PDB file of C-alpha atoms in Angstrom:
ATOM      1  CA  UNK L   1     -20.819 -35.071  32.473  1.00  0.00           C
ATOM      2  CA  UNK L   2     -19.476 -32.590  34.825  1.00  0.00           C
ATOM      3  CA  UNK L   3     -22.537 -32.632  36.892  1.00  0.00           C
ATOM      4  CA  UNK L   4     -21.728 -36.664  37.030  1.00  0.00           C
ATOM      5  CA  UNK L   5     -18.225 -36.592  38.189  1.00  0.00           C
ATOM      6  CA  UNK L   6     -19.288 -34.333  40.403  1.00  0.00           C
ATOM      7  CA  UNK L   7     -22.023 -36.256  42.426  1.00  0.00           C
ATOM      8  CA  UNK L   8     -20.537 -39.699  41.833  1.00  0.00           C
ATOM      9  CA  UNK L   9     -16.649 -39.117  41.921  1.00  0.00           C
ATOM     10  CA  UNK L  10     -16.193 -36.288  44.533  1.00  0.00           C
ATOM     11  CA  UNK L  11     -19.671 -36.962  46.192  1.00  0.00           C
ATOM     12  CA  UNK L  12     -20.473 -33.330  46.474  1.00  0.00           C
ATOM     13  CA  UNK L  13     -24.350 -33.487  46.447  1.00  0.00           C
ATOM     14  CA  UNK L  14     -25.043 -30.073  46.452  1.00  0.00           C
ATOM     15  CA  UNK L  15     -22.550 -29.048  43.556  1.00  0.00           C
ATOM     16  CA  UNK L  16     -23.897 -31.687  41.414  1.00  0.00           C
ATOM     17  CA  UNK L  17     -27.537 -30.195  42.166  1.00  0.00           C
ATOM     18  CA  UNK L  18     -26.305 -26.602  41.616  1.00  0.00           C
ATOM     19  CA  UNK L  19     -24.840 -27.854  38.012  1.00  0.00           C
ATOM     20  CA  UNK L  20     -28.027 -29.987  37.538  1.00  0.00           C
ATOM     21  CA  UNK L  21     -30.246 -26.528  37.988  1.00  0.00           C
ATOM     22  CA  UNK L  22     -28.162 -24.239  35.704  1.00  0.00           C
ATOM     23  CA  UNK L  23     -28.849 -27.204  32.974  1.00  0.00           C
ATOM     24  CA  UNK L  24     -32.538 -27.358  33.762  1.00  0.00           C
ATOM     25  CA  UNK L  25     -32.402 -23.360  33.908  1.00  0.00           C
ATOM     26  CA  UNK L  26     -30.674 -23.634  29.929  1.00  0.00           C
ATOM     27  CA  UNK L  27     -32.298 -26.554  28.526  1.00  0.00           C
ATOM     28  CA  UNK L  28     -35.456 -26.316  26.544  1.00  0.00           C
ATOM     29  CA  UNK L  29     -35.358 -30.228  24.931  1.00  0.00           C
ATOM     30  CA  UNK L  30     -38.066 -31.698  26.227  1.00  0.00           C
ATOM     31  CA  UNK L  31     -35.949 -35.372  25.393  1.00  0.00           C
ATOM     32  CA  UNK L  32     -33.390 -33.932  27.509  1.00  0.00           C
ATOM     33  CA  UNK L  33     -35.329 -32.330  30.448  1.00  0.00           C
ATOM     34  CA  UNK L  34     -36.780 -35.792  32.370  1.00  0.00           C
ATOM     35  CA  UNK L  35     -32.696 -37.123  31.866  1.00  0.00           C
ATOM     36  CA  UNK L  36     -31.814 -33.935  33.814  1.00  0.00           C
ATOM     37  CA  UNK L  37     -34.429 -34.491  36.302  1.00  0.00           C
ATOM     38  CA  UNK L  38     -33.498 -38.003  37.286  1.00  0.00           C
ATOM     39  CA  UNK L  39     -30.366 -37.585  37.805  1.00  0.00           C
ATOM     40  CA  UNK L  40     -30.855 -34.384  39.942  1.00  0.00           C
ATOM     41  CA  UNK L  41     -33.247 -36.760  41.934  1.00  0.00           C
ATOM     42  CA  UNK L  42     -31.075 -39.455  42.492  1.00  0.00           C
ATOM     43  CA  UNK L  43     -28.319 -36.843  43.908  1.00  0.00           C
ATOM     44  CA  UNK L  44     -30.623 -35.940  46.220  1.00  0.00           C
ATOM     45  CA  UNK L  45     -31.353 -39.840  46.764  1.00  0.00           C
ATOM     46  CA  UNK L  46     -27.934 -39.969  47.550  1.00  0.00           C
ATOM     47  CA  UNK L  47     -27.465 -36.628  49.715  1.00  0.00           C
ATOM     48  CA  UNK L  48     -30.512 -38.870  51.319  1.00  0.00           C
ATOM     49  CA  UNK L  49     -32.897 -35.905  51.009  1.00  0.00           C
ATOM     50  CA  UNK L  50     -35.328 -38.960  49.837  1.00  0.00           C
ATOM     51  CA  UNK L  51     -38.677 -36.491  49.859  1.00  0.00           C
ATOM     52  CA  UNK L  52     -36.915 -34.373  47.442  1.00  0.00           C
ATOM     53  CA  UNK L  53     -35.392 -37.475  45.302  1.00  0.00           C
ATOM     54  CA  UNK L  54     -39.000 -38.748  44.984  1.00  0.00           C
ATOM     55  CA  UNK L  55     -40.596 -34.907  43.980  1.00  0.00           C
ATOM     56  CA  UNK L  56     -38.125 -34.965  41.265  1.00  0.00           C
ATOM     57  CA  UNK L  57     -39.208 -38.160  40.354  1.00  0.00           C
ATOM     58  CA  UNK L  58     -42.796 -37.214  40.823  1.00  0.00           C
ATOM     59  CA  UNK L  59     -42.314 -34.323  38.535  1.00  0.00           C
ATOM     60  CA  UNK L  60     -41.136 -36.808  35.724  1.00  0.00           C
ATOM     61  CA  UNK L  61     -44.186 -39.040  35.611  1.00  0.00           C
ATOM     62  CA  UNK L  62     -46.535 -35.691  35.330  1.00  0.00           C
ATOM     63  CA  UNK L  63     -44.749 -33.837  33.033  1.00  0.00           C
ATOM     64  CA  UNK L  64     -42.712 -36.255  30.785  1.00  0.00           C
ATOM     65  CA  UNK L  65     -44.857 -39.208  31.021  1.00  0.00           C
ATOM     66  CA  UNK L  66     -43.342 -41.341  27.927  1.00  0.00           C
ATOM     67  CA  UNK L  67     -39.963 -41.112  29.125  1.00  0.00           C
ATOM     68  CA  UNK L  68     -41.399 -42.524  32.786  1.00  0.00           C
ATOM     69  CA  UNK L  69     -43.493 -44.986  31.114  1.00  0.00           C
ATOM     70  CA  UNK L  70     -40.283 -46.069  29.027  1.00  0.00           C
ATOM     71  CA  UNK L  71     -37.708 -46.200  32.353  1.00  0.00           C
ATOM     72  CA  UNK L  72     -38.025 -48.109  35.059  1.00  0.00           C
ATOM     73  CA  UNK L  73     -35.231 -45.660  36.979  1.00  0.00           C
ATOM     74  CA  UNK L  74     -37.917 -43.055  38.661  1.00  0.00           C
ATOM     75  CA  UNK L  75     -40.453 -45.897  39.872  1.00  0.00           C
ATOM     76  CA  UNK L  76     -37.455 -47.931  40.997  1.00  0.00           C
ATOM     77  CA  UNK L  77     -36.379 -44.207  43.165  1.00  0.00           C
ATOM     78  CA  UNK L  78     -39.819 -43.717  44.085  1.00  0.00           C
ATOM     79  CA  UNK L  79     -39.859 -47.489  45.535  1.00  0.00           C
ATOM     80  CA  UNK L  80     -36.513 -46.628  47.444  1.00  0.00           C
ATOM     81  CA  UNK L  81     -37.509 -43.220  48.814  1.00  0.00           C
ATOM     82  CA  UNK L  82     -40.087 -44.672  50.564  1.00  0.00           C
ATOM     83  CA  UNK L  83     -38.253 -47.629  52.262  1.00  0.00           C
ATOM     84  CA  UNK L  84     -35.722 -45.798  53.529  1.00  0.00           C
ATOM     85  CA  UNK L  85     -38.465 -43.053  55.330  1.00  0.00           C
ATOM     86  CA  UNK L  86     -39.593 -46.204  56.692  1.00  0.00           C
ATOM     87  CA  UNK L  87     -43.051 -46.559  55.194  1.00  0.00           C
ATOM     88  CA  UNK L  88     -42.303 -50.379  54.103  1.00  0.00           C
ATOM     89  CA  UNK L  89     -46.318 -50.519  53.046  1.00  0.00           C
ATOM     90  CA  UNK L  90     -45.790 -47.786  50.146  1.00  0.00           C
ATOM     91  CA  UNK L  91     -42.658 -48.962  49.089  1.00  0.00           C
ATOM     92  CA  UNK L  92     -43.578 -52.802  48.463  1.00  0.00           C
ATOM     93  CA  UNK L  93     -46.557 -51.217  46.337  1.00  0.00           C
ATOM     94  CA  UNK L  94     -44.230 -49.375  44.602  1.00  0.00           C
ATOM     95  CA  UNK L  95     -42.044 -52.207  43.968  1.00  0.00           C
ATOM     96  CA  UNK L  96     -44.871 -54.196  43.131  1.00  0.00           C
ATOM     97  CA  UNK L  97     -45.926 -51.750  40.520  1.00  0.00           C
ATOM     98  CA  UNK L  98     -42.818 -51.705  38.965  1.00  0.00           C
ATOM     99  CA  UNK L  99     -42.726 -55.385  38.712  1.00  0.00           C
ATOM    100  CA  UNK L 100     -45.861 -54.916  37.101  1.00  0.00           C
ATOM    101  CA  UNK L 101     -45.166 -52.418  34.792  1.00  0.00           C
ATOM    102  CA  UNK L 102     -41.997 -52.735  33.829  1.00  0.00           C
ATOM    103  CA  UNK L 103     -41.480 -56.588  34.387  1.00  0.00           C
ATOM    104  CA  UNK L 104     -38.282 -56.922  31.132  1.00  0.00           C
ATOM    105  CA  UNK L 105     -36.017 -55.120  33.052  1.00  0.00           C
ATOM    106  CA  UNK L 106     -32.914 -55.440  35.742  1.00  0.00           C
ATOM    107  CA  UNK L 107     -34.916 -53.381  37.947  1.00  0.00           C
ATOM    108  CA  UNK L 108     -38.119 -55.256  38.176  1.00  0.00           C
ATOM    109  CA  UNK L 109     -35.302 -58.958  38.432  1.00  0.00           C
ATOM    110  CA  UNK L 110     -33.647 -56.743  41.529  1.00  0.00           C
ATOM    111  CA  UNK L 111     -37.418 -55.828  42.987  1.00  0.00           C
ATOM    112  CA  UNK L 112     -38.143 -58.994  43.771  1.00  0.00           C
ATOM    113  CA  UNK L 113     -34.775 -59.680  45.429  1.00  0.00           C
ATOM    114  CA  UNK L 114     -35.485 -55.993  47.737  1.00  0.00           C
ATOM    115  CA  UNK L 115     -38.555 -57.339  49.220  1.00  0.00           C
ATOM    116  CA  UNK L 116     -37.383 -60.714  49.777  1.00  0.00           C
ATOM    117  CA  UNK L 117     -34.506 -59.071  51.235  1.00  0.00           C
ATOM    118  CA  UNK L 118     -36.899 -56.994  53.596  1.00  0.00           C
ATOM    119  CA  UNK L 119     -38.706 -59.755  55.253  1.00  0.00           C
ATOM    120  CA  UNK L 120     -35.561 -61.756  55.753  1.00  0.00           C
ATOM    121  CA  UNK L 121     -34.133 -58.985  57.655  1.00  0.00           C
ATOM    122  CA  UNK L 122     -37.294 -59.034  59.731  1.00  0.00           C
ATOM    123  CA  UNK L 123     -36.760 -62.830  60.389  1.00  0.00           C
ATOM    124  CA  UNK L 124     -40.464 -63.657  58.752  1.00  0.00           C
ATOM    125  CA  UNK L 125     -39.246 -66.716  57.007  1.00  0.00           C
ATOM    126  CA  UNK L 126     -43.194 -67.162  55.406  1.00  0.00           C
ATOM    127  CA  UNK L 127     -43.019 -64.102  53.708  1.00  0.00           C
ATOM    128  CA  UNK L 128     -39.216 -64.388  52.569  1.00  0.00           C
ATOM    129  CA  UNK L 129     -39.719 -67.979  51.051  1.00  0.00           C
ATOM    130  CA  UNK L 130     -42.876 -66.682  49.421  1.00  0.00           C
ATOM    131  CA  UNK L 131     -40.914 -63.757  47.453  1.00  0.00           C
ATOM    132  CA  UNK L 132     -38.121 -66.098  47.089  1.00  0.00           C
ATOM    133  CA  UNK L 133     -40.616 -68.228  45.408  1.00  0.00           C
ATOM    134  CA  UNK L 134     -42.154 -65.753  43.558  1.00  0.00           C
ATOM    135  CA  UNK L 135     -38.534 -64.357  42.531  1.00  0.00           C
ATOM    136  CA  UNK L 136     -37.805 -67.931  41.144  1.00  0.00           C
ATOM    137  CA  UNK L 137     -41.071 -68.214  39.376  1.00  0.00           C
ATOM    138  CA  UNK L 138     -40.747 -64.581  37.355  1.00  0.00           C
ATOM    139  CA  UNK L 139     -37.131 -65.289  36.156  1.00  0.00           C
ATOM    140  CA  UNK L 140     -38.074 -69.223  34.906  1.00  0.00           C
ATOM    141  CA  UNK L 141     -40.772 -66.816  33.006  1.00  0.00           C
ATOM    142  CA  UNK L 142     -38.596 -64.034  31.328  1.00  0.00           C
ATOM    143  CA  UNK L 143     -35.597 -66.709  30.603  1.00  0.00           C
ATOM    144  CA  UNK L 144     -38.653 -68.792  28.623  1.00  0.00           C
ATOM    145  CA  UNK L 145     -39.971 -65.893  27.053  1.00  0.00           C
ATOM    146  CA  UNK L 146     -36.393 -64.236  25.898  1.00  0.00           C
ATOM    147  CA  UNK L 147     -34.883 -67.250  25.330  1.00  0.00           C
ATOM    148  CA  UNK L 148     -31.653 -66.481  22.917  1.00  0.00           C
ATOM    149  CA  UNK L 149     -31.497 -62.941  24.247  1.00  0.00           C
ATOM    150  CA  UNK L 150     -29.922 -60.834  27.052  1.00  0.00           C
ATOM    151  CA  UNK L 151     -33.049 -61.090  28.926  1.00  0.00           C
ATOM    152  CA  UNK L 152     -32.172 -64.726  29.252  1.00  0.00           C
ATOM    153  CA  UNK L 153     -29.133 -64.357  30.411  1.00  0.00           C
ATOM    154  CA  UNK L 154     -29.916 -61.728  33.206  1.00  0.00           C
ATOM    155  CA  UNK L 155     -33.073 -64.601  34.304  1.00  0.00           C
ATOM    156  CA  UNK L 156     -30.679 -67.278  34.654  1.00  0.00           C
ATOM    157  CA  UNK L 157     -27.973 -65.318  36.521  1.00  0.00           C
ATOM    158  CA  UNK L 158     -30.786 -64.107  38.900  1.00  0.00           C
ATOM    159  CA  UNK L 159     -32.011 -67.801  39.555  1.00  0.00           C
ATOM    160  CA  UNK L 160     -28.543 -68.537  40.135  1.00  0.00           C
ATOM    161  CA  UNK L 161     -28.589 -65.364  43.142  1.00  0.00           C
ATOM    162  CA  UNK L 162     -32.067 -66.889  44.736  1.00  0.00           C
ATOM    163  CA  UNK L 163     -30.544 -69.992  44.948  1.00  0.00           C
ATOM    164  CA  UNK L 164     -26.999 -68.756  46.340  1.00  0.00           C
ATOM    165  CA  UNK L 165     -28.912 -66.325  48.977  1.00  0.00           C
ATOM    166  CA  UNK L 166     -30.902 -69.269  50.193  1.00  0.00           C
ATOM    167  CA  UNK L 167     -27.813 -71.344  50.500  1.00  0.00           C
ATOM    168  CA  UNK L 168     -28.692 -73.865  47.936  1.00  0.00           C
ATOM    169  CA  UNK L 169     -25.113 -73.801  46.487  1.00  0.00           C
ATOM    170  CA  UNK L 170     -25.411 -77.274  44.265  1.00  0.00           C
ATOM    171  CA  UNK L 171     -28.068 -75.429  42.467  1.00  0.00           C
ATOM    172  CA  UNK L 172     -26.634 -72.418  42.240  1.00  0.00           C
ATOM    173  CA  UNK L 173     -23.607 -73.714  40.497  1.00  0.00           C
ATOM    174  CA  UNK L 174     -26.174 -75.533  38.141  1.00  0.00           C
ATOM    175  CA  UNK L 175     -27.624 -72.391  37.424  1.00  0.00           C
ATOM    176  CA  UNK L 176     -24.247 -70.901  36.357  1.00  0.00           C
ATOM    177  CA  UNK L 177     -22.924 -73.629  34.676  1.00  0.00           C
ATOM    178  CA  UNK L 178     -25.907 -73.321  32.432  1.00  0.00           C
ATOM    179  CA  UNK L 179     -25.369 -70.116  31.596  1.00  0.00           C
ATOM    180  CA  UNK L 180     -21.897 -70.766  30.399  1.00  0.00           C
ATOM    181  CA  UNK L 181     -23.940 -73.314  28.668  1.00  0.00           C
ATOM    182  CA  UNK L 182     -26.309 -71.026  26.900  1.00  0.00           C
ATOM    183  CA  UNK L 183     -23.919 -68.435  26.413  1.00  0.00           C
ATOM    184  CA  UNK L 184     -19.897 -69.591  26.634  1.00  0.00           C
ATOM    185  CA  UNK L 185     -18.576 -66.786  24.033  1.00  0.00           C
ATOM    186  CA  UNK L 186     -20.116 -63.862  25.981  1.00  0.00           C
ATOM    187  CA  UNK L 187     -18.711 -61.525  29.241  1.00  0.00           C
ATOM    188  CA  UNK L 188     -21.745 -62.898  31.761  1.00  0.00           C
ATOM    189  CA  UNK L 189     -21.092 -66.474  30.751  1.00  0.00           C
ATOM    190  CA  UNK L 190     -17.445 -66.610  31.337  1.00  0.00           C
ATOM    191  CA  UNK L 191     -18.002 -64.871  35.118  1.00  0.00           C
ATOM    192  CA  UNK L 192     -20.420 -67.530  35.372  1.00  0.00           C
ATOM    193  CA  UNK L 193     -18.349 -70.491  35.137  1.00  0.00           C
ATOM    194  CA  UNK L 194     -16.026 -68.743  37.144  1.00  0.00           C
ATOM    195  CA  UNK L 195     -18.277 -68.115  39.795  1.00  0.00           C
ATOM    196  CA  UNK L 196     -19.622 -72.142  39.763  1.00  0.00           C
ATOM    197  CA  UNK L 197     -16.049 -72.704  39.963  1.00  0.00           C
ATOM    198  CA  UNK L 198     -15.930 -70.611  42.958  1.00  0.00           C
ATOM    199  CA  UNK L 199     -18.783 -72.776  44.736  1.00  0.00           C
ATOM    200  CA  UNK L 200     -18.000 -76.067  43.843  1.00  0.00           C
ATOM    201  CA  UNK L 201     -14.224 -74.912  45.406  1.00  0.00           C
ATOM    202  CA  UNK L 202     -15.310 -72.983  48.552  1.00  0.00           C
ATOM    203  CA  UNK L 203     -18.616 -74.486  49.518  1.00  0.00           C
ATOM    204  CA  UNK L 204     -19.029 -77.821  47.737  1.00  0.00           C
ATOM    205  CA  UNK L 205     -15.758 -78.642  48.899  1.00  0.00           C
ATOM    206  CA  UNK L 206     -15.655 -79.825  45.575  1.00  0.00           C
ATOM    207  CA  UNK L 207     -11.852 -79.374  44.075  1.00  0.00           C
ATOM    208  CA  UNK L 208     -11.930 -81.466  41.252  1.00  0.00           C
ATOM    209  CA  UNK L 209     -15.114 -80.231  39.760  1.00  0.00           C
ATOM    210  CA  UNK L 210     -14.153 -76.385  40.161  1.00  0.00           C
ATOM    211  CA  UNK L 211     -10.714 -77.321  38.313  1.00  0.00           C
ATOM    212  CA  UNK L 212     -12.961 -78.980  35.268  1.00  0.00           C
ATOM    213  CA  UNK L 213     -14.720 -76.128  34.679  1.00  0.00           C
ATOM    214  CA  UNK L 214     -11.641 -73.733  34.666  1.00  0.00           C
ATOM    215  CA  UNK L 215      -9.582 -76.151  32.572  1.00  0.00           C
ATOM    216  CA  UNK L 216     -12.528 -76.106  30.426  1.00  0.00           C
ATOM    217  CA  UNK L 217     -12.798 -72.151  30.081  1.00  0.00           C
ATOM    218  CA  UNK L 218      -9.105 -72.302  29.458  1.00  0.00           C
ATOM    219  CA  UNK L 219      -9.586 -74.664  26.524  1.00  0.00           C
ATOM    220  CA  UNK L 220     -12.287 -72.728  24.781  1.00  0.00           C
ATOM    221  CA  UNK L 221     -10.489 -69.764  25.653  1.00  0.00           C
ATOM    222  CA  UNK L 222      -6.859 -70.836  24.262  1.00  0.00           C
ATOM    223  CA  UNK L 223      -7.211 -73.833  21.917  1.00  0.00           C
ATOM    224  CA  UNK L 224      -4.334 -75.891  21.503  1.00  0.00           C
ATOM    225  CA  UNK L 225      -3.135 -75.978  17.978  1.00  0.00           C
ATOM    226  CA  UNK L 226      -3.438 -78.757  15.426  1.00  0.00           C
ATOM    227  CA  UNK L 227      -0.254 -79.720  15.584  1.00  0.00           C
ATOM    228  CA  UNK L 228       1.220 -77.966  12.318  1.00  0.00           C
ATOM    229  CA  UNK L 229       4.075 -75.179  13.279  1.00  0.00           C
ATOM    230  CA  UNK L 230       2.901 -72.238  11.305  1.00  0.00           C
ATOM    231  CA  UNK L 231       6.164 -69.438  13.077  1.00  0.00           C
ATOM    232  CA  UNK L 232       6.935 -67.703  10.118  1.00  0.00           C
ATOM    233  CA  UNK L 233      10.904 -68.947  10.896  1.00  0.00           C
ATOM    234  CA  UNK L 234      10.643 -72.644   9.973  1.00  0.00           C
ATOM    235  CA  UNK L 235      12.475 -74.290   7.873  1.00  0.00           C
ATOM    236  CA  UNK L 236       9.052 -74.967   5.576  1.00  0.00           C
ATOM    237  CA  UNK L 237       8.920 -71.049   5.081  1.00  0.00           C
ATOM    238  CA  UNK L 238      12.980 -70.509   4.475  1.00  0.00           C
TER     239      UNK L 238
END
């Protein structure tokens, strides 16, 4: 926990790795070891020593490979190291792989949205629509196949993020209006409605719709009460 502080609330890199080798240097656990070693790798990822990130990273797929084929986190580092030396090529087949291989999980949802990303920063419209595309056609498939579950939720809010990067803010707000829909009592669907308020408001141009949906959040959220006056100080209770 120290070691965590250290890296991610003072953002000394080198401290945290010092801390992170005394562990390694103490700990026999082999549950604990790969734990030790990822997040040792993704100081380094963030010193951006991104040869050494991806060793350590390296290191867990040879030597603990259950916990690497159980968490996405090192392929998703492994992925990253390469893009930011440059080598696009490797990192797409990374990213690919982990799409592949580890397709239930946030990181494979934000892989998709990373190369997409890429080629729309390259202006190659083809190749972004494609992943786009392909992006769009993954999530429709996890939301189907978890329907009910978390995994659902996470689809839908993703579809709703393809469609708002594109700029295709009526369907966006869709999007997050049905996830309020499919899940109105939980955290993600509340931000949702919130956030279809948000478009209908600021880029539907769309005022009264935005104030429906916050009026009905409010409702759900505070019902009105059924008209009896249950205060523990009226005169039924004297």
């Amino acid at each position: 926990m120290i070691a965590g502080v250290t890296l991610d609330g003072k953002r000394d890199h080198d401290e945290a790795i010092r801390l992170y080798d005394n562990l390694l240097a103490r700990v026999e656990d082999t549950t604990i070891l790969p734990a030790i070693h990822l997040r040792k790798g993704i100081a380094y990822f963030e010193k951006k020593d991104y040869n050494l990130c991806r060793n350590e990273m390296s290191l867990i797929n040879r030597d603990f490979p259950y916990f690497f084929q159980n968490n996405p986190t090192p392929q998703k580092y492994i992925a990253l190291s390469f893009e930011k030396i440059g080598n696009w090529n490797r990192a797409e087949n990374e990213f690919k792989w982990l799409i592949d291989n580890y397709s239930a999980t946030e990181a494979a949802f934000d892989a998709h949205l990373t190369i997409a990303d890429h080629y729309k920063k390259q202006g190659n419209k083809e190749l972004t629509d494609t992943w786009f595309s392909k992006a769009e056609e993954f999530y429709y498939a996890m939301a189907n196949r978890y329907a009910g579950s978390n995994m659902e939720a996470s689809a839908i809010s993703y579809l709703a993020e393809v469609s708002r990067r594109r700029e295709k803010w009526d369907q966006a707000a869709k999007y997050l209006e049905n996830l309020y829909e499919r899940f109105p009592t939980t955290e993600v669907g509340r931000k949702a409605i919130i956030n279809a308020a948000s478009i209908y408001r600021e880029k539907l141009k769309n005022r009264a719709k935005a104030d429906s949906l916050l009026n009905q959040l409010r409702s759900e959220l505070f019902p009105p009460p059924d008209g009896k006056n249950i205060d523990a100080m009226t005169d039924d209770n004297k």
